[in-house]
CSV table of C-alpha atoms and ligand atoms in Angstrom, one decimal:
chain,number,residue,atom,x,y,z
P,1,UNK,CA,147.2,73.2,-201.1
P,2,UNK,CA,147.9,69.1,-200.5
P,3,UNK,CA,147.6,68.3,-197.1
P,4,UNK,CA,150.9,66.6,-195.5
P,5,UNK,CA,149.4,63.4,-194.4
P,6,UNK,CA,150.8,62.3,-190.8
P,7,UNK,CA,151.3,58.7,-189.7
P,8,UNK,CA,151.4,58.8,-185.9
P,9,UNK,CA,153.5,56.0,-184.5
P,10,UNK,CA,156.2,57.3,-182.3
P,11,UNK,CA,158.5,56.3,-179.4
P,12,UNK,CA,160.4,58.3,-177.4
P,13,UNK,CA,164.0,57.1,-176.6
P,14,UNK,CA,165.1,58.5,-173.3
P,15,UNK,CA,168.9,60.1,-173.3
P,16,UNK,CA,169.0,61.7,-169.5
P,17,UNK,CA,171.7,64.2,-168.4
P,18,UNK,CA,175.2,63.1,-166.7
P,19,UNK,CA,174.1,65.9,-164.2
P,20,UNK,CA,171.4,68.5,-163.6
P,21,UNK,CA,172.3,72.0,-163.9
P,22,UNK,CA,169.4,72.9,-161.7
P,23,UNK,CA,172.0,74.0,-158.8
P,24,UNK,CA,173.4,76.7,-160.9
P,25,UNK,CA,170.2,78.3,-160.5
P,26,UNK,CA,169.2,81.0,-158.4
P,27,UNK,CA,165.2,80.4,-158.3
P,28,UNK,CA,164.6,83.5,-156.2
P,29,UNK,CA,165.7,86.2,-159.3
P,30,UNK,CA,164.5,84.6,-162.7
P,31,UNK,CA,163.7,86.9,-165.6
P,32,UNK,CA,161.8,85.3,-167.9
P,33,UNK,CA,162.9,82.9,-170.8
P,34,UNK,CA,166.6,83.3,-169.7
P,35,UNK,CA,166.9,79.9,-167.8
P,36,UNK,CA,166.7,76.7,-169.7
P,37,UNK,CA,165.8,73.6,-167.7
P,38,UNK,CA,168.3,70.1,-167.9
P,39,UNK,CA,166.3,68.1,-171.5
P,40,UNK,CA,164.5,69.0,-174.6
P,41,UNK,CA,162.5,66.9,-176.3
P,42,UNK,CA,163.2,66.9,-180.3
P,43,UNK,CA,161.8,64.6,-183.6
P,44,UNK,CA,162.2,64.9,-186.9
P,45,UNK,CA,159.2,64.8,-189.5
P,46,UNK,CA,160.8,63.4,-192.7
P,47,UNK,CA,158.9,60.7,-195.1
P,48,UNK,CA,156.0,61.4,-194.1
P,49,UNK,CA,156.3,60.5,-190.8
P,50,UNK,CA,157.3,61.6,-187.3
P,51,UNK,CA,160.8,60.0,-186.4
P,52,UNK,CA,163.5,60.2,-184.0
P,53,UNK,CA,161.3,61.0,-180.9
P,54,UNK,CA,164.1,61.4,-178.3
P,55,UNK,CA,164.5,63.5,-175.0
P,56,UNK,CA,167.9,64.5,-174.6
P,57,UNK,CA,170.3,67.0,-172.5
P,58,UNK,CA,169.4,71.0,-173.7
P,59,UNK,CA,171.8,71.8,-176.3
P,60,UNK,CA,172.5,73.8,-179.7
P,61,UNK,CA,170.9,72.6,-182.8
P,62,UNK,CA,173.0,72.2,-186.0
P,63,UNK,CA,171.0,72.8,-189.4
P,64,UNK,CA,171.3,73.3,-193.0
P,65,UNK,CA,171.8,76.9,-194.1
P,66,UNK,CA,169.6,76.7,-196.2
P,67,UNK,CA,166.6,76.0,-194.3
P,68,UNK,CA,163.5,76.9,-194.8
P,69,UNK,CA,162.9,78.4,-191.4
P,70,UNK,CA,165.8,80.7,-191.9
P,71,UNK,CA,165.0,82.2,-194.9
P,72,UNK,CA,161.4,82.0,-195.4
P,73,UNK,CA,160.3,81.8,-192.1
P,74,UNK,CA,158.1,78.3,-191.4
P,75,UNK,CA,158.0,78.4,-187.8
P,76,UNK,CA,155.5,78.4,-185.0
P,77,UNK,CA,155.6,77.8,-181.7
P,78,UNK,CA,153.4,77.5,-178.6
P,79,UNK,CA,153.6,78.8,-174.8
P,80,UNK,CA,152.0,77.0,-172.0
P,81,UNK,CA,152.9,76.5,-168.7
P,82,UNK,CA,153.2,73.3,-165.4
P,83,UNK,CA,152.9,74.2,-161.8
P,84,UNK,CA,153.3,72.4,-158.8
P,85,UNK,CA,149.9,72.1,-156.4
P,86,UNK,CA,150.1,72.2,-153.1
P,87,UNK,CA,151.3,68.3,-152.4
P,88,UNK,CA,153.8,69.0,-155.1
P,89,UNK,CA,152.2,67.5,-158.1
P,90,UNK,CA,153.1,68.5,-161.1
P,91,UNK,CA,150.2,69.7,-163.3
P,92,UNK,CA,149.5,71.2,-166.6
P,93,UNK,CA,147.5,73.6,-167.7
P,94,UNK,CA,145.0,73.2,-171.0
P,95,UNK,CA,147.4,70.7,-172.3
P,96,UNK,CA,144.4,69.9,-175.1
P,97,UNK,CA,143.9,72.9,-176.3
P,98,UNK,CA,147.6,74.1,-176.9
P,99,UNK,CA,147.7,71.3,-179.0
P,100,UNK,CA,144.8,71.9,-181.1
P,101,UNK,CA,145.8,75.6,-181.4
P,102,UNK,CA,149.5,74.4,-181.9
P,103,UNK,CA,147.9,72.5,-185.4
P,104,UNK,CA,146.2,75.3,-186.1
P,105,UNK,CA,149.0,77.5,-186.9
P,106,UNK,CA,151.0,74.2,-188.7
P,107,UNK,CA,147.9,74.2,-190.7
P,108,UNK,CA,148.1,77.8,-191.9
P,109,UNK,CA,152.1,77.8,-192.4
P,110,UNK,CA,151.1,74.7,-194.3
P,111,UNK,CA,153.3,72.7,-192.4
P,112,UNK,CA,153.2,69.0,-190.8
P,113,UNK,CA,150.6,68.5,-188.3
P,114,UNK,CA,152.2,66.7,-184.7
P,115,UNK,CA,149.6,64.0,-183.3
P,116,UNK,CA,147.9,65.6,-181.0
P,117,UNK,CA,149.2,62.0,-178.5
P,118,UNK,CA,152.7,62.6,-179.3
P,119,UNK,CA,152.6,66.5,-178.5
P,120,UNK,CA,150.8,65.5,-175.0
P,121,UNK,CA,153.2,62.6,-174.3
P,122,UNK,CA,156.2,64.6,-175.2
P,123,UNK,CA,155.1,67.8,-173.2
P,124,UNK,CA,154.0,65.2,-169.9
P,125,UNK,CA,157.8,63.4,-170.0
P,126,UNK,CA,159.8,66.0,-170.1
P,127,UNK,CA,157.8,67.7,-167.9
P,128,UNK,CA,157.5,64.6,-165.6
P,129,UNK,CA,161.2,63.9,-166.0
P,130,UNK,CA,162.2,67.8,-165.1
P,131,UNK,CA,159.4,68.6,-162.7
P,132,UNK,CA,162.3,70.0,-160.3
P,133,UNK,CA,162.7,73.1,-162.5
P,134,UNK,CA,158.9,73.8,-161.1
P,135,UNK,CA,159.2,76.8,-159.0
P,136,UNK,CA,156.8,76.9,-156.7
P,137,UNK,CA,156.8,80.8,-155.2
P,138,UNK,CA,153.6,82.9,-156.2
P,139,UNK,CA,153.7,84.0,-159.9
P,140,UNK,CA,156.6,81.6,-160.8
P,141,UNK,CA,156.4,78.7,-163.4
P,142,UNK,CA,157.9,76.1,-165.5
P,143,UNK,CA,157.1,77.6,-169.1
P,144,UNK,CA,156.9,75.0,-171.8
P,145,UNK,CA,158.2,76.3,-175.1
P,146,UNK,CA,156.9,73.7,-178.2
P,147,UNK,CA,157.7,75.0,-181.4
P,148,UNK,CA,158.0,73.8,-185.0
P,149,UNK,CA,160.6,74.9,-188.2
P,150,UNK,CA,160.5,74.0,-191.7
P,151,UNK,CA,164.0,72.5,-192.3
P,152,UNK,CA,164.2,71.7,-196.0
P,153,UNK,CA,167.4,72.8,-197.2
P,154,UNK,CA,165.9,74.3,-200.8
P,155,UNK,CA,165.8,78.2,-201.7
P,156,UNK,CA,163.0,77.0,-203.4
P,157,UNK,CA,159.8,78.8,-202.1
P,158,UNK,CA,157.5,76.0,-201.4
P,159,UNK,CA,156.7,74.3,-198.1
P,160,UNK,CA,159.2,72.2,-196.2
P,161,UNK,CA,158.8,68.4,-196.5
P,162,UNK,CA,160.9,68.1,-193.2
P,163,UNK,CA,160.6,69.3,-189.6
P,164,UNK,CA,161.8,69.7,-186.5
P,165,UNK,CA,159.5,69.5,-183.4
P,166,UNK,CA,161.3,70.5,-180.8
P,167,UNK,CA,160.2,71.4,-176.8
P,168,UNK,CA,162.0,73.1,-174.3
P,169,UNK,CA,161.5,74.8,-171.1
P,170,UNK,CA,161.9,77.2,-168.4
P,171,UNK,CA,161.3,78.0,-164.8
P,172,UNK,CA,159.8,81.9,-165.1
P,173,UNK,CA,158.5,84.7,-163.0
P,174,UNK,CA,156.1,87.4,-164.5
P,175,UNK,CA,156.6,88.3,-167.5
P,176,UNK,CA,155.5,92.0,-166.8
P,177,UNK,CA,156.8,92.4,-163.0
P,178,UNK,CA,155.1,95.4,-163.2
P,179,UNK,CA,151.7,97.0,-165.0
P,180,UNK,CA,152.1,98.4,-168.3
P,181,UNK,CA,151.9,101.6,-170.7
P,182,UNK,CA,150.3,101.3,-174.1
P,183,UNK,CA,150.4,103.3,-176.9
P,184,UNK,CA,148.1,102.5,-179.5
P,185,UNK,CA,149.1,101.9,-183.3
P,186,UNK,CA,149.1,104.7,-185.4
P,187,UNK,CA,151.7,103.8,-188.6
P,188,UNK,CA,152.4,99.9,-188.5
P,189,UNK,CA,149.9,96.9,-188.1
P,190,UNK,CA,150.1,93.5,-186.7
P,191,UNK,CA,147.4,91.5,-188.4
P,192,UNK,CA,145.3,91.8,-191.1
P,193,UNK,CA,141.9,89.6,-191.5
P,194,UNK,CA,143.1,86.5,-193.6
P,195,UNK,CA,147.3,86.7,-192.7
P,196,UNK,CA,148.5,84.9,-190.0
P,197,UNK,CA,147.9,86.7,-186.8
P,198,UNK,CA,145.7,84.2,-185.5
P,199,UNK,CA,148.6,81.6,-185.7
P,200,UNK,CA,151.4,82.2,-183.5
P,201,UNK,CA,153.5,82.1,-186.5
P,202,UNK,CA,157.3,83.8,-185.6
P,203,UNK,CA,157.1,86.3,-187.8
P,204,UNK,CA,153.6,88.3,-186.1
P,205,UNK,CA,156.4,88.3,-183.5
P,206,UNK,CA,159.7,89.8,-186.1
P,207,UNK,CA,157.2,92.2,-187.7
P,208,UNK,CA,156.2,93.5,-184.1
P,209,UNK,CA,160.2,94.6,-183.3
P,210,UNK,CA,160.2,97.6,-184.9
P,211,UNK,CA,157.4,99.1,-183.9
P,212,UNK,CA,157.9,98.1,-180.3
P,213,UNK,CA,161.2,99.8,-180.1
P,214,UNK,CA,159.6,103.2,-181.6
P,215,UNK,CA,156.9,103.0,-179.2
P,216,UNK,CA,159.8,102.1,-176.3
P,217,UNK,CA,162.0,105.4,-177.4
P,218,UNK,CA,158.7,107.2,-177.1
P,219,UNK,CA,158.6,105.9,-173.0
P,220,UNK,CA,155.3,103.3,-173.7
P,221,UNK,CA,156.0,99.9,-173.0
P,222,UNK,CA,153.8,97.7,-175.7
P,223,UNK,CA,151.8,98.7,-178.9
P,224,UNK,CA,148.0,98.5,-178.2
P,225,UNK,CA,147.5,96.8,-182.2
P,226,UNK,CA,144.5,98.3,-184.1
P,227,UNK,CA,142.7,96.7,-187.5
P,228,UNK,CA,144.3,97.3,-190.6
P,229,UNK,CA,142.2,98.6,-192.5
P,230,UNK,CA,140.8,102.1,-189.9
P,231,UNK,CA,143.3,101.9,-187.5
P,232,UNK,CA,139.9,102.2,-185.6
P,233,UNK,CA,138.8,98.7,-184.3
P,234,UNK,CA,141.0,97.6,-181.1
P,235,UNK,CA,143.0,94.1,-181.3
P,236,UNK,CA,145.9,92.9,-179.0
P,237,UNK,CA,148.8,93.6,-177.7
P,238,UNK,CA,151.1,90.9,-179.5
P,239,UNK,CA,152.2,89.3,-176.0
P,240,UNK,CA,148.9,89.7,-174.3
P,241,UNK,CA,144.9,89.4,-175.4
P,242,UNK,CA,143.2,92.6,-173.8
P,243,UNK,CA,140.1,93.2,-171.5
P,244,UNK,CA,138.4,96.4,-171.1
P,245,UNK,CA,136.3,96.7,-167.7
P,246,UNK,CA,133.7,99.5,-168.6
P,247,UNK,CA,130.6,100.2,-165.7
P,248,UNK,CA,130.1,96.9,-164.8
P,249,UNK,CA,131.1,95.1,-167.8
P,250,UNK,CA,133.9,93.0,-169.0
P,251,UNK,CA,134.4,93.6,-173.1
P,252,UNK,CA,137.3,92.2,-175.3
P,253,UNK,CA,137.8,92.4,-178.7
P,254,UNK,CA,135.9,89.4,-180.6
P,255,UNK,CA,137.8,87.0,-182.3
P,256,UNK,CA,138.3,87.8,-185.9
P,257,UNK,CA,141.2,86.3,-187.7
P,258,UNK,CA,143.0,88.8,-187.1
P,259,UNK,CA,143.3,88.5,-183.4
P,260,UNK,CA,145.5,85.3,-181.7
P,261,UNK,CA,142.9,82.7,-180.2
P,262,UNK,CA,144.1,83.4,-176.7
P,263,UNK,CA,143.7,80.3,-174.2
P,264,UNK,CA,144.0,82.1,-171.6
P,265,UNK,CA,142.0,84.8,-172.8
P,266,UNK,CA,138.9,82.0,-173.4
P,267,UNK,CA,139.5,80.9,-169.7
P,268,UNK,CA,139.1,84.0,-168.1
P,269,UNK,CA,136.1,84.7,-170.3
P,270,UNK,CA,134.4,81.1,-168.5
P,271,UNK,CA,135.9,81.9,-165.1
P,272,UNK,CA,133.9,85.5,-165.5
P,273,UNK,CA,130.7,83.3,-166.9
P,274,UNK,CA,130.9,81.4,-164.1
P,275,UNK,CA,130.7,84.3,-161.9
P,276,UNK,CA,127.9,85.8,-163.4
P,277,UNK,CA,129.9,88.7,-164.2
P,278,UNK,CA,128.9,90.2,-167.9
P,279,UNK,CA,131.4,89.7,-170.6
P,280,UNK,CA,131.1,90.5,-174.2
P,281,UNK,CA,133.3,89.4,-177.1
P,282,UNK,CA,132.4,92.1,-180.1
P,283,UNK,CA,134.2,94.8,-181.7
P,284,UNK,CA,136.0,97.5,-179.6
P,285,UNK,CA,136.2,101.1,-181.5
P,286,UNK,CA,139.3,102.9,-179.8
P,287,UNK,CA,137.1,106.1,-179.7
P,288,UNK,CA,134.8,104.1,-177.4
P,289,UNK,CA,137.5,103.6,-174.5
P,290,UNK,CA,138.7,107.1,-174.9
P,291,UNK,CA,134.9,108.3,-174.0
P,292,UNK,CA,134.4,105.8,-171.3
P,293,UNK,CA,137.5,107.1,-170.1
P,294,UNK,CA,136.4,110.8,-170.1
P,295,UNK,CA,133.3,109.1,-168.6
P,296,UNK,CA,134.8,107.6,-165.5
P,297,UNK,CA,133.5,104.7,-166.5
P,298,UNK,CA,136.6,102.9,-168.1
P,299,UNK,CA,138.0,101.1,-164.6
P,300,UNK,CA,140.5,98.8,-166.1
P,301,UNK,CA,142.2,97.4,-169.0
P,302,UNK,CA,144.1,94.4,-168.6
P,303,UNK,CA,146.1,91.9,-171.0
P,304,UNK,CA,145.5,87.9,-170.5
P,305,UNK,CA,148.3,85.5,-171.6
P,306,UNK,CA,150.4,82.2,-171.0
P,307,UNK,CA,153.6,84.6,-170.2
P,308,UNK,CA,151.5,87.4,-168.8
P,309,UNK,CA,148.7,86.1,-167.2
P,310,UNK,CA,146.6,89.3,-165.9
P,311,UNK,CA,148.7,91.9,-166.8
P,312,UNK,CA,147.3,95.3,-165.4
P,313,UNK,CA,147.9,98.4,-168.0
P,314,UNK,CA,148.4,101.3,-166.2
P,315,UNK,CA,148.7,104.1,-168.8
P,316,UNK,CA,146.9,104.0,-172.3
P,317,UNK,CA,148.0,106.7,-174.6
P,318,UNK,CA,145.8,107.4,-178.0
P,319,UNK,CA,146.9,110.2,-180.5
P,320,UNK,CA,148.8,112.2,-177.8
P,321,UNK,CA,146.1,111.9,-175.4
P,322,UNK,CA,146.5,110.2,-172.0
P,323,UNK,CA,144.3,108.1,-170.4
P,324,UNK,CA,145.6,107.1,-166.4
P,325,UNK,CA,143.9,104.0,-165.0
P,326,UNK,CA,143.1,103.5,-161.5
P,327,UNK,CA,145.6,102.1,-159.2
P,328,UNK,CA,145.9,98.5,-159.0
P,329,UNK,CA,144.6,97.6,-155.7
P,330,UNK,CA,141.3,99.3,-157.0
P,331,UNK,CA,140.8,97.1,-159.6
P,332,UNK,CA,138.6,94.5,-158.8
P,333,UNK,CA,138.6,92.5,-162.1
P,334,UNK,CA,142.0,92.1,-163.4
P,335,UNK,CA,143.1,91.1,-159.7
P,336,UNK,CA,140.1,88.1,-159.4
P,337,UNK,CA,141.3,86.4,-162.4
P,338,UNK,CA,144.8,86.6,-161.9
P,339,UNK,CA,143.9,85.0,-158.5
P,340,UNK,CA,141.5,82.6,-159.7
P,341,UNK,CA,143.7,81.6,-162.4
P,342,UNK,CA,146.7,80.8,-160.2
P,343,UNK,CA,144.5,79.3,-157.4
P,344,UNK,CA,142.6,76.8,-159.7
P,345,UNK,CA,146.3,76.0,-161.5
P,346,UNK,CA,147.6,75.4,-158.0
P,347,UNK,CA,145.0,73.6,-156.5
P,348,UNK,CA,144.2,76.0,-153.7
P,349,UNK,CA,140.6,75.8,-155.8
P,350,UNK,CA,139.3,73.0,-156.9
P,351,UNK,CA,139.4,72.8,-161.3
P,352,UNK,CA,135.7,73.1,-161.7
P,353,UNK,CA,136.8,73.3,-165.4
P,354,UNK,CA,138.3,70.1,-166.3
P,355,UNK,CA,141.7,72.4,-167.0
P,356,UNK,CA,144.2,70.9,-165.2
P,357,UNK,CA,146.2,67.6,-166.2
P,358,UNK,CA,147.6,66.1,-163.0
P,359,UNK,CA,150.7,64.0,-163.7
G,1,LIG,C1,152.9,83.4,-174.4
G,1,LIG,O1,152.1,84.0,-173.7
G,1,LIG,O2,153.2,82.2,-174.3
G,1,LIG,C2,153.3,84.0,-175.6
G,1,LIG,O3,153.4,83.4,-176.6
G,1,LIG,C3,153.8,85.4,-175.5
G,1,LIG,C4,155.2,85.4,-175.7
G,1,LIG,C5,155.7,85.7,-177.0
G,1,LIG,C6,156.1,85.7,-174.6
């Protein structure tokens, strides 16, 4: 398939809000991705090239009806997140790497590349320029929201020659205040090896409704995705990478095309490195958890991502069967990198990794 070649010139006009909103807010009871912060930062890809680089208030979009994002579905989208360290400057996290993996999924929805300068730039002015909207309490951040749609207006199927890049953002707690039950796939799947669920492509997330809703009638919280093929070989949870802590060891399912390249997942895979704590990425057969569980040796299972950080699973049910983890403040693991994570992205620890981008 031809390439879209990308010239990468850009400017970014500046078009600032009368008046913050940010008063309206009540910091102390967000829910996440409810709260939108004062700009968004928008440009067009048409020609060729990237155009129209602009930060402007938060507002509605207008589009053609036809557009290819509404009826054939090009659209990706990122999720990282800015803090505040302790002498309130604002920092990113990974800023790199969500562009790379932003280009990764254009690449597969065979849609424009954005220069991996003009994504940092963009992302480090409006973040710069709204770094009030950083909360600060334990848990809480500004969530950055990059995302890119195929706007074409052709029922033609055939990839967009036009695009909107568009950021937004907004201040979050957890996404899972509290741990979560899993119920692993029986019927539907997410991904299969060579579709898109290594992209984070909109529609993994559309295909995932349904079968989140049956599993939510049924009292679980999130689907624990299996392979395709055996509905044997464990994957993710859609919102969340997963760890398994078995004996001493840390295992999570390798990544196989299949499986979204978490970047959180990857940095709580160096922070436990850098611990000398074991950690193995290979396959994960569901009927091995089940008998480390029977074992007592199954201690925790944990999901890792931008929204949900560490999330602790509580309850894991397979085929009708079960499985209660230990309580929370037992579990060593989950707990470390959740606080090692926030304490490196708030500068309580220094970033031994290079991760953070100070601004
Ligand atoms: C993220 O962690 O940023 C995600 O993309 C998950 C999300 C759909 C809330």
């Amino acid at each position: 398939m031809e390439r879209i070649e990308v010239k990468t010139q850009h400017e970014i006009k500046m078009n600032k809000v009368n008046q913050s909103r940010i008063n309206e807010v009540d910091f102390n009871s967000l829910v996440f991705g409810r709260v939108f912060s004062d700009h968004m930062f928008t440009a067009d890809f048409a020609d060729g090239q990237w155009q129209n680089c602009e930060i402007q208030p938060f507002g509605n979009l207008s589009m053609h009806p036809a557009s290819n994002v509404l009826h054939y579905g090009q659209a990706i989208f990122e999720g990282m997140k800015a803090f505040k360290y302790q002498d309130g400057t604002p920092v990113l996290f990974r800023l790199e790497e969500h562009a790379k993996r932003f280009n990764a999924s254009a690449r597969r929805l065979c849609m424009a590349e954005v220069p991996e300068e003009l994504f940092c730039e963009a992302i480090e002015k409006i973040i710069s320029l709204d770094r009030n909207w950083i909360p600060t309490f334990e848990g809480a951040s500004l969530y950055i929201r990059p995302f890119l749609i195929g706007t074409d207006g052709y029922l033609g199927v055939k990839p967009s020659q036009t695009f909107k890049f568009i950021i937004f953002t907004c201040p979050v707690g957890p996404y899972y205040p509290k741990p979560v039950t899993l119920v692993t796939a029986e019927k539907y799947v997410r991904a299969v090896v060579g579709g898109v669920g290594e992209a984070k492509a909109a529609g993994n997330y559309a295909a995932s409704l349904l079968p989140m809703r049956e599993a939510n009638n049924k009292g679980y919280d999130q689907v624990m995705w299996m392979d395709a093929n055996e509905f044997k070989y464990i994957q993710e949870v859609g919102t969340m990478n997963l760890f398994f802590v078995i004996g001493d060891k840390v295992v999570t399912p390798a990544i196989n095309g299949a499986i979204l390249k978490g970047i959180t997942r990857k940095s709580f895979i160096d922070i436990l490195k850098d611990k000398g704590i074991p950690v193995e990425e290979r396959d994960i057969t569901i009927d091995e958890i089940v008998e480390a569980y029977k074992t007592g040796e199954l201690k925790e299972i944990f999901g890792s991502g931008t929204a949900a950080v560490a999330s602790h699973v509580s309850e894991l049910t397979h085929k009708g069967y079960k499985m209660v983890l230990p309580p929370v403040e037992e579990r060593r693991i989950g707990n470390m990198l959740k606080r090692e994570l926030n304490d490196i992205r708030t500068g309580v620890v220094e970033d031994r990794f290079g991760w953070i981008k100070k601004l």
